[in-house]
Amino acid sequence: MEFLVIAAVKIVLVLLIILTTVANLVYAERRISAAIQNRIGPNRVGPWGLLQAPADVLKLFMKEDIVPFQANKGIHMLAPIVSITVAMATFAVIPFGDRITIFGHDVKLMIADVNVGVLYILAMTSMGVYGVTLSGWSSTTSTPFSADFVLSADDQL
């Protein structure tokens, strides 16, 4: 039971670090792009535009999910879940440090300690194309489906 609690805490910490890093990088990209293009940039939400990332997340969750009429709704909903799950699962074997002691417990700074970490990362990243393929498959027409195969082949190169 203790092992599961430690693993859950590690997973939550890794996800929080990844998501805050991505939010900060998006903010920096917007500020730098605005400076390069000689425009204002993100400054509408919060001081200096610092709340732009949470506002974007709120906007994303409030948007209507438009599903094509003939689409398979289950597969349409599954495609982004597969892509995100596979992308986040690659961080499970990345070591962020050696070991630390917290409250008398020796904790490794990685979620899963496996001997085939590089093989695991290669396998997970190659499975990322399934989300793209599922999104085309859900449309039940041949044009997006064949375009997704081209995109999947492009991802593998």
PDB file of C-alpha atoms in Angstrom:
ATOM      1  CA  MET A   1       0.000   0.000   0.000  1.00  0.00           C
ATOM      2  CA  GLU A   2       2.843   2.353   0.880  1.00  0.00           C
ATOM      3  CA  PHE A   3       4.429   1.692  -2.535  1.00  0.00           C
ATOM      4  CA  LEU A   4       1.221   2.758  -4.295  1.00  0.00           C
ATOM      5  CA  VAL A   5       1.003   5.993  -2.311  1.00  0.00           C
ATOM      6  CA  ILE A   6       4.621   6.877  -3.116  1.00  0.00           C
ATOM      7  CA  ALA A   7       4.070   6.048  -6.801  1.00  0.00           C
ATOM      8  CA  ALA A   8       0.895   8.178  -6.895  1.00  0.00           C
ATOM      9  CA  VAL A   9       2.720  11.128  -5.310  1.00  0.00           C
ATOM     10  CA  LYS A  10       5.539  10.760  -7.861  1.00  0.00           C
ATOM     11  CA  ILE A  11       3.051  10.670 -10.748  1.00  0.00           C
ATOM     12  CA  VAL A  12       1.234  13.780  -9.509  1.00  0.00           C
ATOM     13  CA  LEU A  13       4.518  15.661  -8.994  1.00  0.00           C
ATOM     14  CA  VAL A  14       5.824  14.753 -12.462  1.00  0.00           C
ATOM     15  CA  LEU A  15       2.540  15.792 -14.086  1.00  0.00           C
ATOM     16  CA  LEU A  16       2.483  19.092 -12.193  1.00  0.00           C
ATOM     17  CA  ILE A  17       6.073  19.844 -13.171  1.00  0.00           C
ATOM     18  CA  ILE A  18       5.437  18.995 -16.829  1.00  0.00           C
ATOM     19  CA  LEU A  19       2.214  20.999 -17.047  1.00  0.00           C
ATOM     20  CA  THR A  20       3.620  24.089 -15.336  1.00  0.00           C
ATOM     21  CA  THR A  21       6.732  23.932 -17.509  1.00  0.00           C
ATOM     22  CA  VAL A  22       4.586  23.759 -20.640  1.00  0.00           C
ATOM     23  CA  ALA A  23       2.446  26.678 -19.447  1.00  0.00           C
ATOM     24  CA  ASN A  24       5.531  28.792 -18.757  1.00  0.00           C
ATOM     25  CA  LEU A  25       7.056  27.923 -22.127  1.00  0.00           C
ATOM     26  CA  VAL A  26       3.832  28.884 -23.922  1.00  0.00           C
ATOM     27  CA  TYR A  27       3.794  32.196 -22.043  1.00  0.00           C
ATOM     28  CA  ALA A  28       7.443  32.824 -22.942  1.00  0.00           C
ATOM     29  CA  GLU A  29       6.778  31.928 -26.576  1.00  0.00           C
ATOM     30  CA  ARG A  30       3.886  34.392 -26.751  1.00  0.00           C
ATOM     31  CA  ARG A  31       5.912  37.175 -25.154  1.00  0.00           C
ATOM     32  CA  ILE A  32       8.942  36.578 -27.387  1.00  0.00           C
ATOM     33  CA  SER A  33       6.807  36.272 -30.534  1.00  0.00           C
ATOM     34  CA  ALA A  34       5.059  39.527 -29.633  1.00  0.00           C
ATOM     35  CA  ALA A  35       8.409  41.263 -29.167  1.00  0.00           C
ATOM     36  CA  ILE A  36       9.709  39.943 -32.488  1.00  0.00           C
ATOM     37  CA  GLN A  37       6.533  40.964 -34.313  1.00  0.00           C
ATOM     38  CA  ASN A  38       6.397  44.353 -32.569  1.00  0.00           C
ATOM     39  CA  ARG A  39       2.958  43.837 -31.014  1.00  0.00           C
ATOM     40  CA  ILE A  40       1.539  43.876 -27.509  1.00  0.00           C
ATOM     41  CA  GLY A  41       1.342  40.159 -26.713  1.00  0.00           C
ATOM     42  CA  PRO A  42      -0.536  38.510 -23.845  1.00  0.00           C
ATOM     43  CA  ASN A  43      -1.444  41.233 -21.353  1.00  0.00           C
ATOM     44  CA  ARG A  44      -5.217  41.040 -21.012  1.00  0.00           C
ATOM     45  CA  VAL A  45      -5.553  38.377 -18.308  1.00  0.00           C
ATOM     46  CA  GLY A  46      -3.905  39.048 -14.973  1.00  0.00           C
ATOM     47  CA  PRO A  47      -0.815  41.137 -14.318  1.00  0.00           C
ATOM     48  CA  TRP A  48       1.542  41.068 -17.328  1.00  0.00           C
ATOM     49  CA  GLY A  49      -0.637  38.350 -18.867  1.00  0.00           C
ATOM     50  CA  LEU A  50       0.479  35.724 -16.337  1.00  0.00           C
ATOM     51  CA  LEU A  51      -3.012  34.217 -16.090  1.00  0.00           C
ATOM     52  CA  GLN A  52      -3.231  33.623 -19.845  1.00  0.00           C
ATOM     53  CA  ALA A  53      -2.452  29.887 -19.542  1.00  0.00           C
ATOM     54  CA  PRO A  54      -5.216  29.189 -16.968  1.00  0.00           C
ATOM     55  CA  ALA A  55      -7.585  31.261 -19.108  1.00  0.00           C
ATOM     56  CA  ASP A  56      -6.667  29.133 -22.133  1.00  0.00           C
ATOM     57  CA  VAL A  57      -7.350  25.945 -20.150  1.00  0.00           C
ATOM     58  CA  LEU A  58     -10.718  27.302 -19.029  1.00  0.00           C
ATOM     59  CA  LYS A  59     -11.562  28.256 -22.619  1.00  0.00           C
ATOM     60  CA  LEU A  60     -10.557  24.760 -23.786  1.00  0.00           C
ATOM     61  CA  PHE A  61     -12.878  23.075 -21.292  1.00  0.00           C
ATOM     62  CA  MET A  62     -15.750  25.435 -22.083  1.00  0.00           C
ATOM     63  CA  LYS A  63     -15.556  24.956 -25.852  1.00  0.00           C
ATOM     64  CA  GLU A  64     -18.140  22.830 -27.578  1.00  0.00           C
ATOM     65  CA  ASP A  65     -16.837  19.520 -28.879  1.00  0.00           C
ATOM     66  CA  ILE A  66     -17.934  19.389 -32.494  1.00  0.00           C
ATOM     67  CA  VAL A  67     -18.301  15.790 -33.629  1.00  0.00           C
ATOM     68  CA  PRO A  68     -18.882  15.181 -37.341  1.00  0.00           C
ATOM     69  CA  PHE A  69     -22.354  13.851 -38.100  1.00  0.00           C
ATOM     70  CA  GLN A  70     -21.350  10.359 -39.273  1.00  0.00           C
ATOM     71  CA  ALA A  71     -18.409  10.003 -36.904  1.00  0.00           C
ATOM     72  CA  ASN A  72     -18.071   7.231 -34.383  1.00  0.00           C
ATOM     73  CA  LYS A  73     -18.336   9.279 -31.182  1.00  0.00           C
ATOM     74  CA  GLY A  74     -16.548   6.744 -28.986  1.00  0.00           C
ATOM     75  CA  ILE A  75     -13.464   6.616 -31.185  1.00  0.00           C
ATOM     76  CA  HIS A  76     -13.627  10.381 -31.682  1.00  0.00           C
ATOM     77  CA  MET A  77     -13.407  10.868 -27.901  1.00  0.00           C
ATOM     78  CA  LEU A  78     -10.771   8.130 -27.463  1.00  0.00           C
ATOM     79  CA  ALA A  79      -8.230   9.553 -29.959  1.00  0.00           C
ATOM     80  CA  PRO A  80      -6.924  12.514 -27.886  1.00  0.00           C
ATOM     81  CA  ILE A  81      -6.990  10.420 -24.710  1.00  0.00           C
ATOM     82  CA  VAL A  82      -4.706   7.857 -26.357  1.00  0.00           C
ATOM     83  CA  SER A  83      -2.319  10.568 -27.570  1.00  0.00           C
ATOM     84  CA  ILE A  84      -2.035  12.288 -24.178  1.00  0.00           C
ATOM     85  CA  THR A  85      -1.780   9.037 -22.206  1.00  0.00           C
ATOM     86  CA  VAL A  86       1.014   7.704 -24.372  1.00  0.00           C
ATOM     87  CA  ALA A  87       2.891  11.022 -24.260  1.00  0.00           C
ATOM     88  CA  MET A  88       2.668  11.236 -20.474  1.00  0.00           C
ATOM     89  CA  ALA A  89       3.576   7.563 -20.006  1.00  0.00           C
ATOM     90  CA  THR A  90       7.000   8.176 -21.523  1.00  0.00           C
ATOM     91  CA  PHE A  91       7.984  10.193 -18.450  1.00  0.00           C
ATOM     92  CA  ALA A  92       7.551   7.150 -16.193  1.00  0.00           C
ATOM     93  CA  VAL A  93      11.054   5.794 -16.826  1.00  0.00           C
ATOM     94  CA  ILE A  94      12.985   9.054 -17.032  1.00  0.00           C
ATOM     95  CA  PRO A  95      15.237   9.395 -13.973  1.00  0.00           C
ATOM     96  CA  PHE A  96      15.132  12.892 -12.485  1.00  0.00           C
ATOM     97  CA  GLY A  97      17.889  12.181  -9.981  1.00  0.00           C
ATOM     98  CA  ASP A  98      19.372   9.450  -7.794  1.00  0.00           C
ATOM     99  CA  ARG A  99      17.720   8.805  -4.432  1.00  0.00           C
ATOM    100  CA  ILE A 100      16.490  11.028  -1.655  1.00  0.00           C
ATOM    101  CA  THR A 101      15.321  10.273   1.865  1.00  0.00           C
ATOM    102  CA  ILE A 102      11.924  11.657   2.831  1.00  0.00           C
ATOM    103  CA  PHE A 103      10.601  10.969   6.343  1.00  0.00           C
ATOM    104  CA  GLY A 104      12.934   7.986   6.673  1.00  0.00           C
ATOM    105  CA  HIS A 105      11.920   6.441   3.331  1.00  0.00           C
ATOM    106  CA  ASP A 106      14.459   5.960   0.556  1.00  0.00           C
ATOM    107  CA  VAL A 107      12.758   7.260  -2.600  1.00  0.00           C
ATOM    108  CA  LYS A 108      14.076   6.900  -6.157  1.00  0.00           C
ATOM    109  CA  LEU A 109      13.501   9.951  -8.321  1.00  0.00           C
ATOM    110  CA  MET A 110      11.772   8.024 -11.081  1.00  0.00           C
ATOM    111  CA  ILE A 111       8.302   6.540 -11.293  1.00  0.00           C
ATOM    112  CA  ALA A 112       9.246   3.118 -12.681  1.00  0.00           C
ATOM    113  CA  ASP A 113      12.687   1.568 -12.412  1.00  0.00           C
ATOM    114  CA  VAL A 114      12.959  -0.767 -15.379  1.00  0.00           C
ATOM    115  CA  ASN A 115      16.033  -2.101 -17.129  1.00  0.00           C
ATOM    116  CA  VAL A 116      14.612  -1.470 -20.602  1.00  0.00           C
ATOM    117  CA  GLY A 117      13.860   2.243 -20.196  1.00  0.00           C
ATOM    118  CA  VAL A 118      15.094   3.292 -23.634  1.00  0.00           C
ATOM    119  CA  LEU A 119      13.112   0.507 -25.293  1.00  0.00           C
ATOM    120  CA  TYR A 120      10.040   1.570 -23.293  1.00  0.00           C
ATOM    121  CA  ILE A 121      10.403   5.192 -24.423  1.00  0.00           C
ATOM    122  CA  LEU A 122      10.771   4.109 -28.066  1.00  0.00           C
ATOM    123  CA  ALA A 123       7.707   1.861 -27.783  1.00  0.00           C
ATOM    124  CA  MET A 124       5.565   4.553 -26.159  1.00  0.00           C
ATOM    125  CA  THR A 125       6.528   7.255 -28.638  1.00  0.00           C
ATOM    126  CA  SER A 126       5.821   4.947 -31.566  1.00  0.00           C
ATOM    127  CA  MET A 127       2.347   4.285 -30.147  1.00  0.00           C
ATOM    128  CA  GLY A 128       1.590   8.013 -30.298  1.00  0.00           C
ATOM    129  CA  VAL A 129       0.501   7.688 -33.923  1.00  0.00           C
ATOM    130  CA  TYR A 130      -2.482   5.594 -32.862  1.00  0.00           C
ATOM    131  CA  GLY A 131      -4.249   8.703 -31.571  1.00  0.00           C
ATOM    132  CA  VAL A 132      -3.851  10.365 -34.960  1.00  0.00           C
ATOM    133  CA  THR A 133      -4.992   7.230 -36.781  1.00  0.00           C
ATOM    134  CA  LEU A 134      -8.013   6.833 -34.501  1.00  0.00           C
ATOM    135  CA  SER A 135      -9.090  10.401 -35.165  1.00  0.00           C
ATOM    136  CA  GLY A 136      -9.203   9.730 -38.909  1.00  0.00           C
ATOM    137  CA  TRP A 137     -10.842   6.346 -38.404  1.00  0.00           C
ATOM    138  CA  SER A 138     -13.633   7.907 -36.365  1.00  0.00           C
ATOM    139  CA  SER A 139     -14.734  10.037 -39.325  1.00  0.00           C
ATOM    140  CA  THR A 140     -15.908   6.925 -41.258  1.00  0.00           C
ATOM    141  CA  THR A 141     -14.911   8.538 -44.565  1.00  0.00           C
ATOM    142  CA  SER A 142     -11.858   7.701 -46.608  1.00  0.00           C
ATOM    143  CA  THR A 143     -10.304  11.166 -47.058  1.00  0.00           C
ATOM    144  CA  PRO A 144      -9.416  11.977 -43.418  1.00  0.00           C
ATOM    145  CA  PHE A 145      -8.534   8.353 -42.801  1.00  0.00           C
ATOM    146  CA  SER A 146      -6.002   8.254 -45.641  1.00  0.00           C
ATOM    147  CA  ALA A 147      -4.655  11.682 -44.659  1.00  0.00           C
ATOM    148  CA  ASP A 148      -4.072  10.388 -41.130  1.00  0.00           C
ATOM    149  CA  PHE A 149      -2.093   7.457 -42.488  1.00  0.00           C
ATOM    150  CA  VAL A 150       0.150   9.912 -44.326  1.00  0.00           C
ATOM    151  CA  LEU A 151       0.520  11.947 -41.123  1.00  0.00           C
ATOM    152  CA  SER A 152       1.254   8.785 -39.125  1.00  0.00           C
ATOM    153  CA  ALA A 153       3.944   7.793 -41.599  1.00  0.00           C
ATOM    154  CA  ASP A 154       5.343  11.325 -41.346  1.00  0.00           C
ATOM    155  CA  ASP A 155       5.520  10.992 -37.530  1.00  0.00           C
ATOM    156  CA  GLN A 156       7.595   7.827 -37.821  1.00  0.00           C
ATOM    157  CA  LEU A 157      10.371   9.481 -39.821  1.00  0.00           C
TER     158      LEU A 157
END
